[in-house]
Coordinates of C-alpha atoms in Angstrom, one line a residue:
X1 CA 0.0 0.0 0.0
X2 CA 1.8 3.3 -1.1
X3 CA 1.5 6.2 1.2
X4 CA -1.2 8.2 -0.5
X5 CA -3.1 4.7 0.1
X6 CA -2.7 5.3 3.8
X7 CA -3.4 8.9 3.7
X8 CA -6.7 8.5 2.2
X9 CA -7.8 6.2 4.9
X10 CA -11.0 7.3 6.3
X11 CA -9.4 7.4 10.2
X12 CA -6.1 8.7 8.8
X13 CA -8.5 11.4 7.3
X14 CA -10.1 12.2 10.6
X15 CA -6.9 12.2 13.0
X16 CA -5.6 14.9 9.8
X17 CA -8.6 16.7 10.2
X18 CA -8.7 16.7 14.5
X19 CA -5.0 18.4 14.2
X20 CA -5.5 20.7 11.8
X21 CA -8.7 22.2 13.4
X22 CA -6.8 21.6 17.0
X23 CA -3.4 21.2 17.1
X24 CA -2.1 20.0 20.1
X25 CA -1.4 22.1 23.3
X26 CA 2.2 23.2 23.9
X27 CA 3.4 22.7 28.2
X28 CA 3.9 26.1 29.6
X29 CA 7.5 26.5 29.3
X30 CA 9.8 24.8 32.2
X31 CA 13.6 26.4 31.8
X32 CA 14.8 23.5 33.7
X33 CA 13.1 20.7 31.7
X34 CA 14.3 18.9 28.7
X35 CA 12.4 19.2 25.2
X36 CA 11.8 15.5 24.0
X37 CA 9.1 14.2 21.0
X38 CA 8.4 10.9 20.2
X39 CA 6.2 9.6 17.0
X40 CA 3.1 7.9 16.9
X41 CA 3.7 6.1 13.6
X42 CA 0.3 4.3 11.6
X43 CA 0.2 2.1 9.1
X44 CA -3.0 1.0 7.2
X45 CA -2.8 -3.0 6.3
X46 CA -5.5 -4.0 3.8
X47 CA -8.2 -5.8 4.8
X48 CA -6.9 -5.1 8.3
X49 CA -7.0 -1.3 9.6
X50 CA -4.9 0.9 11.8
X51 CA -2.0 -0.2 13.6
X52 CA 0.1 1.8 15.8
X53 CA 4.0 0.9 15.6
X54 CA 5.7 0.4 19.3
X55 CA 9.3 0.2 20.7
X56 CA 10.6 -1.9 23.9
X57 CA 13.7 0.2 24.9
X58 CA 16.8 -1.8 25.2
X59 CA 17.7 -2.4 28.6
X60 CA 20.5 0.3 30.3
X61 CA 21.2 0.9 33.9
X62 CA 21.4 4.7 33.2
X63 CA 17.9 4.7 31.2
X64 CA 15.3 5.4 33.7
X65 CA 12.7 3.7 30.9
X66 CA 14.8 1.4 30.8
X67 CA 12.9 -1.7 28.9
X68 CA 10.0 0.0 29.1
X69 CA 7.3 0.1 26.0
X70 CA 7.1 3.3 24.4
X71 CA 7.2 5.7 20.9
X72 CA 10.6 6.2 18.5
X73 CA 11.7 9.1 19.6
X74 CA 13.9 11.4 22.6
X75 CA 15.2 14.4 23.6
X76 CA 15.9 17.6 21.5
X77 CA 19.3 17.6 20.1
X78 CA 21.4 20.6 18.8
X79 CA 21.4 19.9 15.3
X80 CA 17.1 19.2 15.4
X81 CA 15.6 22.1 13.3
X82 CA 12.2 21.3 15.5
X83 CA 10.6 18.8 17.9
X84 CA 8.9 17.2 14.5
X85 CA 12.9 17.0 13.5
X86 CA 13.6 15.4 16.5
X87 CA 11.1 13.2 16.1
X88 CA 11.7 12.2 12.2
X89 CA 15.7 11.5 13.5
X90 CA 14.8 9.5 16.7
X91 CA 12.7 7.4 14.5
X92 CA 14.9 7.0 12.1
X93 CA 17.8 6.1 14.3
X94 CA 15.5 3.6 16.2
X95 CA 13.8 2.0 13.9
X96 CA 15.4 2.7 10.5
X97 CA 11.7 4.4 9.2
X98 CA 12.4 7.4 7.3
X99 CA 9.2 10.0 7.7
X100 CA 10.9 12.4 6.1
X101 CA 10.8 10.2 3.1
X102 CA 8.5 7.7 3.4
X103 CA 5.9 9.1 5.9
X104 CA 4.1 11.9 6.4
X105 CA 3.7 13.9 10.2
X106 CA 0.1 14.7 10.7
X107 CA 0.2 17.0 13.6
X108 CA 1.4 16.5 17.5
X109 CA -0.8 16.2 20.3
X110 CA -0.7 17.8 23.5
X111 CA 2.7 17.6 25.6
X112 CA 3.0 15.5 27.9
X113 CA 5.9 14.9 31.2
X114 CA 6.3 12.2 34.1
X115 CA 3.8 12.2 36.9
X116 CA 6.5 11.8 39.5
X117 CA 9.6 13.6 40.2
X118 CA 11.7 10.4 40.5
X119 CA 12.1 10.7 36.6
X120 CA 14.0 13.5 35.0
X121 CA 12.3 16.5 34.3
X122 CA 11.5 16.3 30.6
X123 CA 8.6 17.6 28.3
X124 CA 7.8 15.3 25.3
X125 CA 6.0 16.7 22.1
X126 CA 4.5 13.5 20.7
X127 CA 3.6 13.6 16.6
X128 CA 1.5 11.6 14.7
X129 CA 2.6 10.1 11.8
X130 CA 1.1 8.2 8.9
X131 CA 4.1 5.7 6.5
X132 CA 2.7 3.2 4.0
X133 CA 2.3 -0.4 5.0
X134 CA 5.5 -1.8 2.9
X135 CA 7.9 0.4 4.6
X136 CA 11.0 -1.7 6.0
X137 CA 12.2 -1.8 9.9
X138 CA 15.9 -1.7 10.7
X139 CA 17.5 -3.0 14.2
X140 CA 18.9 -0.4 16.4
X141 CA 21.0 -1.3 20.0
X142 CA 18.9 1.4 21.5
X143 CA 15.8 -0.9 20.9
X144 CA 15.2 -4.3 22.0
X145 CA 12.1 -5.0 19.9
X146 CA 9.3 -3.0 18.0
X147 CA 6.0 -4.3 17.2
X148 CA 2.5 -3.2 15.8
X149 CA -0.4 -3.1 17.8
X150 CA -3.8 -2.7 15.7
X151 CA -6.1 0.5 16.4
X152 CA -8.7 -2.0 17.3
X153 CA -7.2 -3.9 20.2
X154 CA -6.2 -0.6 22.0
X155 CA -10.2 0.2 21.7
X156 CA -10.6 -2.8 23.2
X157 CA -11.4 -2.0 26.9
X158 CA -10.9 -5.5 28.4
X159 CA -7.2 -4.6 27.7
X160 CA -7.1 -1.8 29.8
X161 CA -6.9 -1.7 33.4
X162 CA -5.0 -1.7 36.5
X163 CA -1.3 -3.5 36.8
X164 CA 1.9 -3.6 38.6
X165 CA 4.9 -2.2 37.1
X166 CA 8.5 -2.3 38.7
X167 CA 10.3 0.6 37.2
X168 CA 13.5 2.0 39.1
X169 CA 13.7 -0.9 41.0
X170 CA 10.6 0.0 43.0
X171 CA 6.4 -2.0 42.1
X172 CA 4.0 0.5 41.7
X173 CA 0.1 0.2 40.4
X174 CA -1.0 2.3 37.4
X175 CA -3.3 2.3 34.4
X176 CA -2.2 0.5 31.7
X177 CA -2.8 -1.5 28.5
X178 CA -2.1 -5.3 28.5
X179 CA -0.9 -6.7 24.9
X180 CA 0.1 -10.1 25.0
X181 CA 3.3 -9.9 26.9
X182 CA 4.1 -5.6 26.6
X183 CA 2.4 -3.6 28.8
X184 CA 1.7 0.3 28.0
X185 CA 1.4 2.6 30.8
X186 CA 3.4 6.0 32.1
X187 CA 3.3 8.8 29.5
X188 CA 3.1 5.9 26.6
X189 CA -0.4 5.0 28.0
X190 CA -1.4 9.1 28.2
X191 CA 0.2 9.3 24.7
X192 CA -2.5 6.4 23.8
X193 CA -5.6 7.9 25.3
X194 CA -4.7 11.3 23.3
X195 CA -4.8 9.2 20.0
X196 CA -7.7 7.5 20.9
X197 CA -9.8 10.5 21.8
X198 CA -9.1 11.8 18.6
X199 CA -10.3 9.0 16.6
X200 CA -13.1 7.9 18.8
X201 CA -14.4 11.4 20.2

């Protein structure tokens, strides 16, 4: 499926439309917080649908998400023209998917940053992204694995819930989503909802 295939899908269409008429909201500016963005990459697959690509970070004692399930992206780097740059590099570097060439970015949603100060303070512009269904993943030591999810089992709500997470060596419950063995939650899962809202509202 080329990539104007994927653009004219009808929920491609309406995400478009939700962040042209409403682009996400920027975080009030924090002079001692990081600038990050991350890309929420679709794909349509005939016959199929939606699905939105996910990364399992590679495990690293100095990554505080270390392991964790999350977007391609990170944090602003000198060279990055934007946030959108830094999210077409970070994606590029992670997963080998070009969105400059081979994608299209659709529009960010609103910023989001960690609920608790045990995590650096970072802000992290999230952009959706649309890429034709035949584009090729590349490994990357920064990433353990990535995977697809379809649209339709994250509108599944027997997937969501509460769980426990161990995440800086400490178990804590929050809200996540539960596919197969990954488990979404922290700014990944707010991430999620955003999309969701958008599509579904």
């Amino acid at each position: 499926m080329t990539l104007e295939l994927t653009l004219a899908d009808p929920e491609i269409v309406r995400i478009a439309q939700s962040l042209v008429e409403r682009p996400g909201s920027a975080a009030p500016h924090d002079p001692a917080a990081r600038a990050a963005a991350v890309a929420l990459v679709l794909r349509a697959v005939p016959m199929q649908g939606l699905d939105l690509l996910f990364i399992r970070r590679a495990e690293y004692a100095e990554d505080p998400w270390s392991g964790q399930v999350a977007f391609p992206g990170g944090r602003h780097e000198a060279g990055d023209e934007s946030l959108q740059g830094t999210a077409v590099r970070e994606t590029w570097e992670e997963t080998g998917i070009d969105l400059a060439a081979d994608g299209a970015i659709l529009g960010p949603l609103d910023d989001v940053r960690p609920n608790t100060k045990a995590l650096p303070r970072v802000v992290v512009r999230p952009f959706v992204a649309a890429i034709s269904a035949d584009v090729a993943m590349t490994g990357s030591g920064e990433v353990a694995e990535a995977f697809w999810v379809p649209l339709d089992a994250l509108r599944e709500e027997s997937g969501w819930g509460e769980t426990e997470v161990t995440a800086g060596g400490m178990a804590r419950r929050v809200q996540a989503f539960q596919h197969g063995e990954h488990v979404v939650w922290g700014m990944t899962e707010r991430i999620v909802r955003q999309l969701l809202a958008r599509l579904d509202g």
